[in-house]
């Protein structure tokens, strides 16, 4: 069985959590952070290692509904997103990824059947995907449109093309674009008969939880043009969903997600009228 190697190599960007290959020179600035959608940390570009993180970090997992867990690094590190573990009859899925992994998390995920695939919404959450894929011996699904953003290539990465990728047990990845050209969401029918929409920050749950929004950059507050909002609308045309789960703790539209999404699209498009 593959275990995690908490290496002392400083290969993880401390601001966004992206891991770079061991044994290759690091870029002067992390391209993910140097992009308009992110930022370089206040102290300039800094790097850290898995060994350093392992000193005081752990992953907390909590069950949020039957067959769905959220996983968070505690104390928070880098962007601070959560990942979701979906338990499914024909194979479990990790939606998005975290820039850390430890033995208790590996043991827990193995105890519930391991992972069949890792599916990532967009480049801000590529994080430690190569290590996770190695440990769980599974592919990582990334949309081809974002291939240029992969910093730590691994044979596990499976680029997919098109607008929709059917997985199994009714799960499907939908490429909406917007935040990134390859930005995706995942639809997931659950045991209660409801359909969950997992969105990363492709669709961002607003603080009021009465709206969702769509941005080119969240930290730098750069909106998207009209045609991007129309594309997101069109890619989800005819797709039903109830509950929307965003990338951060507390980001949930617990019911009527489809109506909230429709109203939010309308609200956004009204700005351009
Ligand atoms: Zn970075
Ligand atoms: Zn993002």
CSV table of C-alpha atoms and ligand atoms in Angstrom, one decimal:
chain,number,residue,atom,x,y,z
A,1,UNK,CA,0.0,0.0,0.0
A,2,UNK,CA,1.2,3.5,-0.8
A,3,UNK,CA,1.8,5.8,2.1
A,4,UNK,CA,2.3,9.5,2.1
A,5,UNK,CA,5.9,10.7,2.2
A,6,UNK,CA,6.1,13.9,4.2
A,7,UNK,CA,9.1,15.2,2.3
A,8,UNK,CA,11.1,18.2,3.5
A,9,UNK,CA,11.4,19.4,-0.1
A,10,UNK,CA,10.0,23.0,-0.3
A,11,UNK,CA,7.7,22.4,-3.3
A,12,UNK,CA,4.3,23.8,-2.1
A,13,UNK,CA,3.4,27.4,-2.7
A,14,UNK,CA,2.4,28.7,0.7
A,15,UNK,CA,-0.2,31.1,-0.8
A,16,UNK,CA,-2.2,28.8,-3.1
A,17,UNK,CA,-1.1,25.4,-1.9
A,18,UNK,CA,0.0,24.2,-5.4
A,19,UNK,CA,2.6,21.5,-5.3
A,20,UNK,CA,5.6,21.7,-7.8
A,21,UNK,CA,7.7,18.8,-8.9
A,22,UNK,CA,10.6,17.6,-6.7
A,23,UNK,CA,14.0,17.9,-8.4
A,24,UNK,CA,13.1,20.6,-10.8
A,25,UNK,CA,13.9,24.3,-10.3
A,26,UNK,CA,11.0,26.2,-8.7
A,27,UNK,CA,9.6,29.2,-10.6
A,28,UNK,CA,10.5,32.6,-9.3
A,29,UNK,CA,6.8,33.3,-8.8
A,30,UNK,CA,4.1,30.6,-8.7
A,31,UNK,CA,2.2,31.1,-12.0
A,32,UNK,CA,-1.1,30.3,-10.3
A,33,UNK,CA,-0.6,33.1,-7.8
A,34,UNK,CA,1.0,35.5,-10.3
A,35,UNK,CA,-2.2,35.3,-12.4
A,36,UNK,CA,-4.8,38.1,-12.3
A,37,UNK,CA,-7.2,35.8,-10.5
A,38,UNK,CA,-4.9,35.2,-7.5
A,39,UNK,CA,-2.2,37.1,-5.7
A,40,UNK,CA,1.4,36.8,-4.4
A,41,UNK,CA,1.4,36.7,-0.5
A,42,UNK,CA,2.2,39.8,1.4
A,43,UNK,CA,5.7,38.5,2.2
A,44,UNK,CA,6.5,37.7,-1.4
A,45,UNK,CA,6.7,34.2,-2.9
A,46,UNK,CA,7.2,31.6,-0.2
A,47,UNK,CA,7.3,27.9,-0.3
A,48,UNK,CA,6.7,25.2,2.3
A,49,UNK,CA,7.0,21.4,2.5
A,50,UNK,CA,4.7,18.5,3.5
A,51,UNK,CA,7.0,17.8,6.5
A,52,UNK,CA,6.5,21.4,7.7
A,53,UNK,CA,2.7,21.2,7.3
A,54,UNK,CA,2.6,17.8,9.0
A,55,UNK,CA,4.0,19.4,12.2
A,56,UNK,CA,0.7,21.2,13.1
A,57,UNK,CA,-1.8,20.3,10.4
A,58,UNK,CA,-4.5,17.7,10.2
A,59,UNK,CA,-7.5,17.0,8.0
A,60,UNK,CA,-10.9,17.2,9.6
A,61,UNK,CA,-13.7,15.3,7.9
A,62,UNK,CA,-17.3,15.6,8.7
A,63,UNK,CA,-20.4,14.0,7.3
A,64,UNK,CA,-22.7,16.6,5.9
A,65,UNK,CA,-25.3,14.1,4.5
A,66,UNK,CA,-25.7,10.5,3.8
A,67,UNK,CA,-22.7,9.5,1.7
A,68,UNK,CA,-21.2,13.0,1.5
A,69,UNK,CA,-18.3,14.2,3.7
A,70,UNK,CA,-16.4,17.5,3.6
A,71,UNK,CA,-12.6,17.5,4.3
A,72,UNK,CA,-10.8,20.6,5.5
A,73,UNK,CA,-7.2,21.3,6.6
A,74,UNK,CA,-7.1,22.5,10.2
A,75,UNK,CA,-5.7,25.0,11.0
A,76,UNK,CA,-6.5,26.4,7.6
A,77,UNK,CA,-3.7,26.6,5.0
A,78,UNK,CA,-3.4,28.5,1.7
A,79,UNK,CA,-6.7,29.1,0.0
A,80,UNK,CA,-8.6,27.1,2.7
A,81,UNK,CA,-11.0,25.3,0.4
A,82,UNK,CA,-12.7,22.1,1.4
A,83,UNK,CA,-12.8,18.9,-0.6
A,84,UNK,CA,-15.7,16.5,-0.7
A,85,UNK,CA,-15.7,12.7,-0.4
A,86,UNK,CA,-18.6,11.2,-2.2
A,87,UNK,CA,-19.4,7.6,-1.3
A,88,UNK,CA,-21.0,5.8,-4.2
A,89,UNK,CA,-21.9,2.2,-5.0
A,90,UNK,CA,-19.7,1.9,-8.1
A,91,UNK,CA,-16.8,3.9,-6.8
A,92,UNK,CA,-16.1,6.8,-4.5
A,93,UNK,CA,-15.1,10.3,-5.8
A,94,UNK,CA,-13.1,13.1,-4.3
A,95,UNK,CA,-14.4,16.4,-5.5
A,96,UNK,CA,-11.6,19.0,-5.5
A,97,UNK,CA,-8.4,18.4,-3.6
A,98,UNK,CA,-6.4,19.7,-0.6
A,99,UNK,CA,-2.7,20.8,-0.3
A,100,UNK,CA,-2.1,18.2,2.5
A,101,UNK,CA,-2.6,14.5,3.2
A,102,UNK,CA,-1.9,12.4,6.3
A,103,UNK,CA,-2.2,8.8,7.4
A,104,UNK,CA,-5.5,9.2,9.4
A,105,UNK,CA,-7.1,10.6,6.3
A,106,UNK,CA,-5.8,7.8,4.1
A,107,UNK,CA,-6.9,5.2,6.7
A,108,UNK,CA,-10.4,6.7,6.8
A,109,UNK,CA,-10.9,6.9,3.1
A,110,UNK,CA,-9.6,3.3,2.7
A,111,UNK,CA,-12.0,2.2,5.3
A,112,UNK,CA,-14.9,3.4,3.2
A,113,UNK,CA,-13.6,1.9,0.0
A,114,UNK,CA,-10.8,4.2,-1.3
A,115,UNK,CA,-11.2,6.4,-4.3
A,116,UNK,CA,-12.2,5.6,-7.9
A,117,UNK,CA,-11.4,9.2,-9.1
A,118,UNK,CA,-10.5,12.7,-8.1
A,119,UNK,CA,-12.4,15.3,-10.0
A,120,UNK,CA,-11.1,18.9,-9.7
A,121,UNK,CA,-13.2,22.0,-10.5
A,122,UNK,CA,-10.3,24.3,-11.5
A,123,UNK,CA,-6.6,25.1,-11.1
A,124,UNK,CA,-6.8,26.8,-7.7
A,125,UNK,CA,-7.6,23.4,-6.2
A,126,UNK,CA,-5.0,21.2,-8.0
A,127,UNK,CA,-3.0,21.5,-4.8
A,128,UNK,CA,-1.5,18.1,-3.9
A,129,UNK,CA,-3.4,16.1,-6.6
A,130,UNK,CA,-0.4,14.1,-7.7
A,131,UNK,CA,0.2,12.7,-4.1
A,132,UNK,CA,-3.5,11.9,-3.6
A,133,UNK,CA,-3.7,10.1,-6.9
A,134,UNK,CA,-0.5,8.1,-6.1
A,135,UNK,CA,-1.8,7.1,-2.7
A,136,UNK,CA,-5.2,6.1,-3.9
A,137,UNK,CA,-4.1,4.8,-7.3
A,138,UNK,CA,-6.8,6.6,-9.2
A,139,UNK,CA,-7.1,9.1,-12.1
A,140,UNK,CA,-7.6,12.9,-11.7
A,141,UNK,CA,-10.2,14.3,-14.1
A,142,UNK,CA,-9.3,17.8,-15.3
A,143,UNK,CA,-10.8,19.7,-18.2
A,144,UNK,CA,-8.5,20.0,-21.2
A,145,UNK,CA,-9.2,23.8,-21.3
A,146,UNK,CA,-7.1,24.2,-18.2
A,147,UNK,CA,-4.2,21.8,-19.1
A,148,UNK,CA,-1.8,24.7,-19.3
A,149,UNK,CA,-2.2,25.3,-15.5
A,150,UNK,CA,-1.0,21.9,-14.4
A,151,UNK,CA,2.3,22.5,-12.6
A,152,UNK,CA,3.0,19.0,-11.4
A,153,UNK,CA,2.2,16.7,-14.2
A,154,UNK,CA,1.4,13.1,-13.3
A,155,UNK,CA,0.3,10.2,-15.5
A,156,UNK,CA,-2.8,10.0,-13.3
A,157,UNK,CA,-4.1,13.3,-14.8
A,158,UNK,CA,-6.8,12.5,-17.4
A,159,UNK,CA,-7.8,15.5,-19.4
A,160,UNK,CA,-11.3,15.4,-20.7
A,161,UNK,CA,-12.9,17.4,-23.5
A,162,UNK,CA,-16.4,18.6,-24.3
A,163,UNK,CA,-19.2,20.0,-22.2
A,164,UNK,CA,-20.3,17.0,-20.1
A,165,UNK,CA,-18.5,13.9,-18.8
A,166,UNK,CA,-20.7,11.1,-17.4
A,167,UNK,CA,-19.1,9.2,-14.5
A,168,UNK,CA,-21.1,6.4,-12.8
A,169,UNK,CA,-24.2,6.2,-10.5
A,170,UNK,CA,-25.7,9.2,-12.2
A,171,UNK,CA,-22.7,11.5,-11.4
A,172,UNK,CA,-21.5,13.8,-14.2
A,173,UNK,CA,-19.0,16.6,-14.6
A,174,UNK,CA,-20.2,19.7,-16.5
A,175,UNK,CA,-17.8,22.2,-17.9
A,176,UNK,CA,-19.3,25.7,-17.5
A,177,UNK,CA,-16.2,27.8,-17.9
A,178,UNK,CA,-16.3,31.3,-16.4
A,179,UNK,CA,-13.8,31.6,-13.6
A,180,UNK,CA,-11.4,29.5,-15.7
A,181,UNK,CA,-12.1,28.1,-19.2
A,182,UNK,CA,-12.0,24.6,-17.8
A,183,UNK,CA,-14.1,25.4,-14.7
A,184,UNK,CA,-16.5,22.6,-13.8
A,185,UNK,CA,-19.3,21.5,-11.5
A,186,UNK,CA,-20.3,18.0,-10.5
A,187,UNK,CA,-23.8,16.7,-10.3
A,188,UNK,CA,-24.4,13.9,-7.8
A,189,UNK,CA,-27.7,12.1,-7.1
A,190,UNK,CA,-27.8,11.0,-3.5
A,191,UNK,CA,-29.5,8.3,-1.5
A,192,UNK,CA,-32.4,10.6,-0.5
A,193,UNK,CA,-33.4,11.1,-4.1
A,194,UNK,CA,-32.1,14.6,-4.2
A,195,UNK,CA,-29.4,15.8,-6.6
A,196,UNK,CA,-26.5,17.8,-5.2
A,197,UNK,CA,-24.5,20.3,-7.2
A,198,UNK,CA,-20.9,20.6,-6.1
A,199,UNK,CA,-19.4,23.8,-7.4
A,200,UNK,CA,-16.0,24.7,-6.0
A,201,UNK,CA,-15.9,28.3,-6.9
A,202,UNK,CA,-17.3,27.8,-10.4
A,203,UNK,CA,-20.6,28.8,-8.8
A,204,UNK,CA,-20.0,30.8,-5.6
A,205,UNK,CA,-22.5,30.7,-2.8
A,206,UNK,CA,-23.1,34.2,-1.6
A,207,UNK,CA,-23.1,35.1,2.1
A,208,UNK,CA,-26.8,35.6,2.2
A,209,UNK,CA,-27.3,32.1,0.8
A,210,UNK,CA,-30.1,33.5,-1.3
A,211,UNK,CA,-27.9,34.0,-4.4
A,212,UNK,CA,-24.9,32.4,-6.1
A,213,UNK,CA,-22.4,34.4,-8.1
A,214,UNK,CA,-19.8,33.9,-10.8
A,215,UNK,CA,-16.5,35.9,-10.9
A,216,UNK,CA,-13.3,35.9,-12.9
A,217,UNK,CA,-11.4,36.6,-9.7
A,218,UNK,CA,-12.8,36.3,-6.2
A,219,UNK,CA,-9.9,37.8,-4.2
A,220,UNK,CA,-9.4,40.6,-6.7
A,221,UNK,CA,-13.1,41.2,-7.3
A,222,UNK,CA,-13.0,41.0,-11.2
A,223,UNK,CA,-16.4,40.2,-12.6
A,224,UNK,CA,-17.2,38.1,-15.7
A,225,UNK,CA,-18.5,39.4,-19.0
A,226,UNK,CA,-22.1,38.9,-20.2
A,227,UNK,CA,-21.2,36.1,-22.6
A,228,UNK,CA,-19.5,34.0,-19.8
A,229,UNK,CA,-22.7,34.3,-17.6
A,230,UNK,CA,-24.8,33.2,-20.6
A,231,UNK,CA,-22.5,30.2,-21.2
A,232,UNK,CA,-22.8,29.1,-17.6
A,233,UNK,CA,-26.6,29.4,-17.9
A,234,UNK,CA,-26.6,27.4,-21.2
A,235,UNK,CA,-24.3,24.7,-20.0
A,236,UNK,CA,-26.7,24.0,-17.0
A,237,UNK,CA,-29.8,24.3,-19.1
A,238,UNK,CA,-32.2,21.4,-18.3
A,239,UNK,CA,-30.0,20.1,-15.4
A,240,UNK,CA,-32.0,19.6,-12.1
A,241,UNK,CA,-30.4,20.0,-8.7
A,242,UNK,CA,-31.5,20.7,-5.2
A,243,UNK,CA,-28.7,21.5,-2.9
A,244,UNK,CA,-25.6,23.5,-3.9
A,245,UNK,CA,-22.3,23.0,-2.0
A,246,UNK,CA,-19.6,25.6,-2.5
A,247,UNK,CA,-15.9,25.5,-1.8
A,248,UNK,CA,-15.8,27.0,1.7
A,249,UNK,CA,-17.3,26.1,5.1
A,250,UNK,CA,-20.9,27.2,5.4
A,251,UNK,CA,-21.4,27.7,1.7
A,252,UNK,CA,-24.5,25.8,1.1
A,253,UNK,CA,-27.9,26.4,-0.6
A,254,UNK,CA,-29.8,23.7,1.3
A,255,UNK,CA,-32.8,23.4,-1.1
A,256,UNK,CA,-34.3,24.9,-4.3
A,257,UNK,CA,-30.8,25.3,-5.7
A,258,UNK,CA,-32.1,25.3,-9.3
A,259,UNK,CA,-34.4,28.3,-8.6
A,260,UNK,CA,-31.6,30.1,-6.7
A,261,UNK,CA,-29.3,29.6,-9.6
A,262,UNK,CA,-31.9,30.8,-12.2
A,263,UNK,CA,-32.6,33.9,-10.1
A,264,UNK,CA,-28.9,34.6,-9.7
A,265,UNK,CA,-28.2,34.4,-13.5
A,266,UNK,CA,-31.1,36.7,-14.1
A,267,UNK,CA,-29.8,39.1,-11.4
A,268,UNK,CA,-26.3,39.2,-13.0
A,269,UNK,CA,-27.6,39.6,-16.6
A,270,UNK,CA,-29.8,42.5,-15.5
A,271,UNK,CA,-26.6,44.5,-14.8
A,272,UNK,CA,-25.9,44.5,-18.6
A,273,UNK,CA,-29.4,45.8,-19.6
B,1,LIG,ZN1,0.7,29.8,-5.7
B,2,LIG,ZN1,-10.7,29.9,-7.9
